[in-house]
PDB file of C-alpha atoms in Angstrom:
ATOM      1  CA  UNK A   1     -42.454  40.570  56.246  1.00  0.00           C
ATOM      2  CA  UNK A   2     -43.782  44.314  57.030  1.00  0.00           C
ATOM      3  CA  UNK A   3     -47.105  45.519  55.827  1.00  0.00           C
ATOM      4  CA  UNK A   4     -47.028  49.324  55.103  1.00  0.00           C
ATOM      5  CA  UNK A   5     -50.409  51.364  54.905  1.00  0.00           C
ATOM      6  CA  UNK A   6     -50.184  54.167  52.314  1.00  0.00           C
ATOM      7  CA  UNK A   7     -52.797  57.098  52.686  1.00  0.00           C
ATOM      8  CA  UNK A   8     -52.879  58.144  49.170  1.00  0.00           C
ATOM      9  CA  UNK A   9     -56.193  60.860  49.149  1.00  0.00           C
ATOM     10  CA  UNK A  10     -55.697  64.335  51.279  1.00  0.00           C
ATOM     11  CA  UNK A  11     -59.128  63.142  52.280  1.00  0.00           C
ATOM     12  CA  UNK A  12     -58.101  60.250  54.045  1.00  0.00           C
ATOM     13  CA  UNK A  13     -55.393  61.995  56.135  1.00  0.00           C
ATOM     14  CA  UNK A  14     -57.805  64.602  58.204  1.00  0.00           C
ATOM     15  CA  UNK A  15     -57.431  66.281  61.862  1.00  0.00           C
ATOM     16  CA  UNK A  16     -59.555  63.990  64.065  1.00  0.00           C
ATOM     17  CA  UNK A  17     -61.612  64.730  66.421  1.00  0.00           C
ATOM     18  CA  UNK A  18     -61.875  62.458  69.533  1.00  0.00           C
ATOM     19  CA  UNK A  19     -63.581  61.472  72.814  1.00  0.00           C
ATOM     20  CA  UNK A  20     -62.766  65.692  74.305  1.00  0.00           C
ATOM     21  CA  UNK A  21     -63.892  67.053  71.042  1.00  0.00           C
ATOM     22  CA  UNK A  22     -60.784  68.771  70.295  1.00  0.00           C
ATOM     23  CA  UNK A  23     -58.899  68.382  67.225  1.00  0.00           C
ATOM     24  CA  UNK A  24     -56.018  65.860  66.669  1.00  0.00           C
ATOM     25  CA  UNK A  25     -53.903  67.239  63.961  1.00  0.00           C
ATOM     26  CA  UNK A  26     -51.193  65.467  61.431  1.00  0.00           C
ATOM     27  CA  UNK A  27     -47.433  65.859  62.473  1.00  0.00           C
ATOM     28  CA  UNK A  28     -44.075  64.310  61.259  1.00  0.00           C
ATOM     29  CA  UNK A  29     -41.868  63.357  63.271  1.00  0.00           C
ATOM     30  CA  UNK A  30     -38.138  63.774  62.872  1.00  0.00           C
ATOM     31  CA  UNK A  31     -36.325  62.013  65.159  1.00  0.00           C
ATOM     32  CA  UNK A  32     -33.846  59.310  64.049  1.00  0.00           C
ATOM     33  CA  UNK A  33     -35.767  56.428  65.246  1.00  0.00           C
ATOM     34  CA  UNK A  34     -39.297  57.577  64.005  1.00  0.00           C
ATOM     35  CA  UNK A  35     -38.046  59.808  60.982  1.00  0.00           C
ATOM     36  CA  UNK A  36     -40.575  60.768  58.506  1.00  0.00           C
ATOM     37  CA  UNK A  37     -43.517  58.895  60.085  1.00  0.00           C
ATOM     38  CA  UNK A  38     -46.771  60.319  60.196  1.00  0.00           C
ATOM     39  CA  UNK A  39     -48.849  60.576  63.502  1.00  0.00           C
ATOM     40  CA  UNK A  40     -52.070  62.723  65.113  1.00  0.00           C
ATOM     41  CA  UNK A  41     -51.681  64.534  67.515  1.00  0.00           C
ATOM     42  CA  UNK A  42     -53.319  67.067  70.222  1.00  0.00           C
ATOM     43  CA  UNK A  43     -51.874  70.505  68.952  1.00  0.00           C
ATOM     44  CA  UNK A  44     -51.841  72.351  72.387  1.00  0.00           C
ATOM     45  CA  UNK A  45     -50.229  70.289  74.957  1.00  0.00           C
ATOM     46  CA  UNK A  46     -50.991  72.438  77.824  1.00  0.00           C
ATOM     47  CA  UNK A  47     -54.985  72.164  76.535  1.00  0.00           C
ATOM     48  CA  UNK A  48     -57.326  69.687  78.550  1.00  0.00           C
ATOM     49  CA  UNK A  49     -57.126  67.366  76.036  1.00  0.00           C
ATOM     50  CA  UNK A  50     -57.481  63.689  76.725  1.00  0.00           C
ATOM     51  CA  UNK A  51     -54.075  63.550  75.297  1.00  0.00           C
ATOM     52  CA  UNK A  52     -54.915  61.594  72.366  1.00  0.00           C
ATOM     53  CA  UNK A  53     -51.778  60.574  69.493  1.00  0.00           C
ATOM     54  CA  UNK A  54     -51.625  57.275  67.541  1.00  0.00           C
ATOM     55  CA  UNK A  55     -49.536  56.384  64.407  1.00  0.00           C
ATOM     56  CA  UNK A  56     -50.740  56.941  60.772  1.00  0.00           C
ATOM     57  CA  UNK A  57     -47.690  54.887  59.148  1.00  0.00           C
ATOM     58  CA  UNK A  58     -46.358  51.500  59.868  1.00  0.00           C
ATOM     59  CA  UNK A  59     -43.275  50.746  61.218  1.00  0.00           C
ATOM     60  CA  UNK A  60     -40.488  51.224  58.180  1.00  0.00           C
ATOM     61  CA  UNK A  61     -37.456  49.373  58.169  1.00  0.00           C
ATOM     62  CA  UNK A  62     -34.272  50.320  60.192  1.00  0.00           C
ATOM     63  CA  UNK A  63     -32.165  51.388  57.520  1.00  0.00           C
ATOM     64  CA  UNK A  64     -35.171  53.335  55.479  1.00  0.00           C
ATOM     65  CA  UNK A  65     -35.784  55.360  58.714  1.00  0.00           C
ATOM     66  CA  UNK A  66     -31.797  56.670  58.858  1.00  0.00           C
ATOM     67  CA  UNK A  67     -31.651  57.591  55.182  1.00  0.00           C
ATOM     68  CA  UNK A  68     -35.018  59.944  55.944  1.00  0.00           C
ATOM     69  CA  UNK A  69     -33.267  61.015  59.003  1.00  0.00           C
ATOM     70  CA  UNK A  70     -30.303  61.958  56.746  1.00  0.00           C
ATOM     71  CA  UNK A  71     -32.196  63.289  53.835  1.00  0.00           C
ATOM     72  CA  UNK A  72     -34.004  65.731  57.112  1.00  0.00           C
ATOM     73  CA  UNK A  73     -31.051  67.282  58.096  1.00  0.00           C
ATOM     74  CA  UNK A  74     -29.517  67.336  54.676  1.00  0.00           C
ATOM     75  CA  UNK A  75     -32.530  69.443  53.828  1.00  0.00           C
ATOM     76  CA  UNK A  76     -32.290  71.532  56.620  1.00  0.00           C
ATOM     77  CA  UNK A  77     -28.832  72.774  55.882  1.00  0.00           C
ATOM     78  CA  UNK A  78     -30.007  73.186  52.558  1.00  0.00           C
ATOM     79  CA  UNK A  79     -32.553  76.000  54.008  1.00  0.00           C
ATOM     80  CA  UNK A  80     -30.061  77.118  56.075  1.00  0.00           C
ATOM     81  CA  UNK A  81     -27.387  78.016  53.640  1.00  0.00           C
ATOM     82  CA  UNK A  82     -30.660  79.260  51.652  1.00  0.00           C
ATOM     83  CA  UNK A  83     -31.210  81.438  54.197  1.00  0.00           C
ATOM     84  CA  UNK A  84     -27.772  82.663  54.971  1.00  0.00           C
ATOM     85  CA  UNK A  85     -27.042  83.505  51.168  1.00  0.00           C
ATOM     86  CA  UNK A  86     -30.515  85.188  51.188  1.00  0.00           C
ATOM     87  CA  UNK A  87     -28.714  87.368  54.116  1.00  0.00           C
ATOM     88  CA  UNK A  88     -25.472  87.855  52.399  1.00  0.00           C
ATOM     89  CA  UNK A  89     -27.685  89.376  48.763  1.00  0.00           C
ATOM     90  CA  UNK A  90     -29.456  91.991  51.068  1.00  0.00           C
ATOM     91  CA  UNK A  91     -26.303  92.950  52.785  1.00  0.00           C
ATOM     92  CA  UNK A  92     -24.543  93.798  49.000  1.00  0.00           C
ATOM     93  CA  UNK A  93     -27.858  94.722  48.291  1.00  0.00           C
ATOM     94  CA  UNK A  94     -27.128  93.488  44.923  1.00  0.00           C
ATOM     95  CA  UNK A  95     -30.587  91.499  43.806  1.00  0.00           C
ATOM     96  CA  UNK A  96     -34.092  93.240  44.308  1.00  0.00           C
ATOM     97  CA  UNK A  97     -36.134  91.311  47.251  1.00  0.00           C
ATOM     98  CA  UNK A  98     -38.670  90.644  44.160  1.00  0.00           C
ATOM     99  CA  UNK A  99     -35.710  88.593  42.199  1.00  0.00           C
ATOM    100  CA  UNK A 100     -34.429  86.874  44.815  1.00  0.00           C
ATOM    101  CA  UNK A 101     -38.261  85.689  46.253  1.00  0.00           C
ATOM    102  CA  UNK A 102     -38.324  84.081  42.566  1.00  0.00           C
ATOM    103  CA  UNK A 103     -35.151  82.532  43.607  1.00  0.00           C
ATOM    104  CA  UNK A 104     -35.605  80.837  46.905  1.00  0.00           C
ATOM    105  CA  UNK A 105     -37.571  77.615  47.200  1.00  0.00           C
ATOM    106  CA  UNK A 106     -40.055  78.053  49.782  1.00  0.00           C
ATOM    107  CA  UNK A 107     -40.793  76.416  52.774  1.00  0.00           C
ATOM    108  CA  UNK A 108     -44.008  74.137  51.204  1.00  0.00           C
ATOM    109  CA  UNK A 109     -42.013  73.367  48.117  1.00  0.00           C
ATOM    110  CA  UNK A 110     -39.459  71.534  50.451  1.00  0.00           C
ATOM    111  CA  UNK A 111     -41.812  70.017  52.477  1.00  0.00           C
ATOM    112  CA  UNK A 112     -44.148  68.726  48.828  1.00  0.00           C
ATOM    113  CA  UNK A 113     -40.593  67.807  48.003  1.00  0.00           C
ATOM    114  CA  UNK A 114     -39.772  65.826  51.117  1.00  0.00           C
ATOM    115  CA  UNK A 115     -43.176  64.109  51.534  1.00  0.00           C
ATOM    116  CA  UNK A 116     -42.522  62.750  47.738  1.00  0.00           C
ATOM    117  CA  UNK A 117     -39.145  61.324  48.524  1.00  0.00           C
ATOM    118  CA  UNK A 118     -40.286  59.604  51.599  1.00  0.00           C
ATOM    119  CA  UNK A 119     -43.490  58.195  49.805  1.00  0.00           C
ATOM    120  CA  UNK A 120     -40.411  56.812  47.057  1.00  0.00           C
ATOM    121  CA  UNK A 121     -38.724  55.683  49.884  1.00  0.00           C
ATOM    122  CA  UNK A 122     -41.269  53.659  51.392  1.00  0.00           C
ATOM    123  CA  UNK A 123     -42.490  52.119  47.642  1.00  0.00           C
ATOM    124  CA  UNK A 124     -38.333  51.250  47.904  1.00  0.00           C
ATOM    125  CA  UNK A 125     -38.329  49.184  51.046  1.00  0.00           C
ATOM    126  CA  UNK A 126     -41.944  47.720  50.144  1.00  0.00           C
ATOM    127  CA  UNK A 127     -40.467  46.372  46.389  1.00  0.00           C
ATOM    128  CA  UNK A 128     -37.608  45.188  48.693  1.00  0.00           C
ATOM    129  CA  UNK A 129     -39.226  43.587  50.738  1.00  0.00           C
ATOM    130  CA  UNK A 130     -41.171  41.873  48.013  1.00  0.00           C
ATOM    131  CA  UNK A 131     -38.154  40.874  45.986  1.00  0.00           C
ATOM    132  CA  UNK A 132     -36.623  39.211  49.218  1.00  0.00           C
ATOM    133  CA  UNK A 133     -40.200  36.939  49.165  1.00  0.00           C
ATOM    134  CA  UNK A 134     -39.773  35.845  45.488  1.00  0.00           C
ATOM    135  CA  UNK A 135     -36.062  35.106  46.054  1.00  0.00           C
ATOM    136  CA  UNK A 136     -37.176  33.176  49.186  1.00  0.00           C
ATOM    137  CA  UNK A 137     -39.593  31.580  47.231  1.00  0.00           C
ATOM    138  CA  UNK A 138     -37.796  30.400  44.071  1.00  0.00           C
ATOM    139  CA  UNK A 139     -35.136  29.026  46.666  1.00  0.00           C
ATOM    140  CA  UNK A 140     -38.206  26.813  48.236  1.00  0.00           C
ATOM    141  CA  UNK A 141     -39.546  25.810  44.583  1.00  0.00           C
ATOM    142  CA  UNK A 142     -35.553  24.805  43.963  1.00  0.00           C
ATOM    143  CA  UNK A 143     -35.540  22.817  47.227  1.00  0.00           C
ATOM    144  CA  UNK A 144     -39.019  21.123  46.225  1.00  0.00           C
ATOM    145  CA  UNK A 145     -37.656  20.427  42.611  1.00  0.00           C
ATOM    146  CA  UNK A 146     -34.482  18.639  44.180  1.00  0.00           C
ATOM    147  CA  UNK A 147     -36.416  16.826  46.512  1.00  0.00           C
ATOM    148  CA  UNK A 148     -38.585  15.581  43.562  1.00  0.00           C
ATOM    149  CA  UNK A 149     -35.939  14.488  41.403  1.00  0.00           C
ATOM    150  CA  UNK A 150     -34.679  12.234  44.693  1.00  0.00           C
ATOM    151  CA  UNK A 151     -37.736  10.597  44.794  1.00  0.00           C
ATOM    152  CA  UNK A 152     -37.864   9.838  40.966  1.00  0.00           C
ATOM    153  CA  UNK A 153     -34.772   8.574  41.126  1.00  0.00           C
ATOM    154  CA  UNK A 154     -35.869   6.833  44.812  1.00  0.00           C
ATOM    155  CA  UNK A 155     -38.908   4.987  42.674  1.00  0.00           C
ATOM    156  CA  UNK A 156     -36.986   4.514  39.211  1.00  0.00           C
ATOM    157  CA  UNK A 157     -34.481   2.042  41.231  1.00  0.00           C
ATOM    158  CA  UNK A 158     -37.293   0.793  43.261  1.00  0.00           C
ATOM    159  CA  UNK A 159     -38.978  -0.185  39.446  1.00  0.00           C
ATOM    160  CA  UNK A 160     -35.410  -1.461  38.613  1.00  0.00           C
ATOM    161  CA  UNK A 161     -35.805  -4.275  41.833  1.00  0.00           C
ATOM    162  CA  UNK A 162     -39.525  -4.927  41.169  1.00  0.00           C
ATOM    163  CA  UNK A 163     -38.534  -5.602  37.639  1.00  0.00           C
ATOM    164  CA  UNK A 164     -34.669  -7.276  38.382  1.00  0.00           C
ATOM    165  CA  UNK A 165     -36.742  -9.431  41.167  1.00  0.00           C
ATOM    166  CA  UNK A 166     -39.535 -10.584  38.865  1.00  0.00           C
ATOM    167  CA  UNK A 167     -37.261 -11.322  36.143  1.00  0.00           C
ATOM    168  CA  UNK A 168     -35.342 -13.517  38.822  1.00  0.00           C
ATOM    169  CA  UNK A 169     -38.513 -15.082  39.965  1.00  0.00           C
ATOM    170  CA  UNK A 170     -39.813 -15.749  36.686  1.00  0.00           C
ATOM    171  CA  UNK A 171     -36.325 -17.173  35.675  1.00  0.00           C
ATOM    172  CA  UNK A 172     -36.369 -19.539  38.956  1.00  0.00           C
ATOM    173  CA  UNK A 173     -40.009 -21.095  38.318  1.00  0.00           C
ATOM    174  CA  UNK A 174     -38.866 -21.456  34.620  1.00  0.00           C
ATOM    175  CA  UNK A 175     -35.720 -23.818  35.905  1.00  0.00           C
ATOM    176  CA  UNK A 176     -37.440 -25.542  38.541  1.00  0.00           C
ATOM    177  CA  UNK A 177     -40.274 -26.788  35.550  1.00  0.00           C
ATOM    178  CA  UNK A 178     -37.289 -27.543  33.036  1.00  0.00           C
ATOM    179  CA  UNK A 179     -35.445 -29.783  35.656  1.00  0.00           C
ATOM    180  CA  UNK A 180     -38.168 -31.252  36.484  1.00  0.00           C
ATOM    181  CA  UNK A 181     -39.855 -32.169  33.691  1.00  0.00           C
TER     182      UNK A 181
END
């Protein structure tokens, strides 16, 4: 069905460089229809750059792509509400800025977090998509073995005839010598 590439190794996934020597660097995007896949990209748009971008993941299925989307914004108002609660502490000035930093989940723990739940994601939709082939394959091998058994029983009546017919044959030539002799 779909292949997926996985980049596993930070060394794999690297800015490129391409045909104006500028650097194409790694981006996500977010948008419902693309959610969570990976891309390169020319950082400064308004640079003369040769405009370079091209895909680093495959194409995931539909219904993977909306549960990133989902997970995306359920993140973001996650860091929002972070955020406004962060407000609300300094305002009753209540925690020390050095407790509440301990606190708060930072911006690259969210992101680590993210990445991870995509990457589980995609292994999701790839073991789907495998189980789907080995339940479309047993139902071929249960086809073939029916088909099988119709031709055994095709050739066992077949056997039956041949050995009805000889029987009948024999029978006949055994009667014709007994009358007349």
């Amino acid at each position: 069905m779909l292949a997926f590439s996985f980049v596993s190794s930070p060394q794999q996934i690297q800015s490129r460089s391409f045909k104006c020597g500028l650097l194409a660097r790694i981006f996500i995007a977010t948008i419902p229809e693309n959610c969570g896949y990976r891309f390169y990209k020319y950082h400064h748009p308004r640079s003369n750059s040769c405009g370079y971008w091209d895909w680093i993941d495959d194409k995931l299925p539909p219904h993977v792509s909306v549960m990133i989307h989902n997970k995306k914004i359920e993140m973001d108002s996650i860091q929002k509400e972070i955020n406004h609660l962060k407000k609300l502490v300094e305002v009753m000035g209540g925690i020390e800025s050095q407790e509440l930093n301990k606190v708060s989940i930072n911006d690259s723990e969210l992101k680590v977090m993210a990445d991870i739940e995509i990457s589980d994601l995609k292994s999701v939709s790839t073991l789907e998509d495998k189980v789907s082939n080995l339940e479309l394959k047993s139902v071929i091998e249960s086809s073939n073995l029916k088909k099988v058994k119709i031709l055994e029983l095709k050739v066992y009546h077949l056997i039956s005839l041949l050995v009805i017919s000889w029987a009948f044959i024999i029978g006949s030539s055994v009667m014709i010598l007994f009358v007349l002799s």
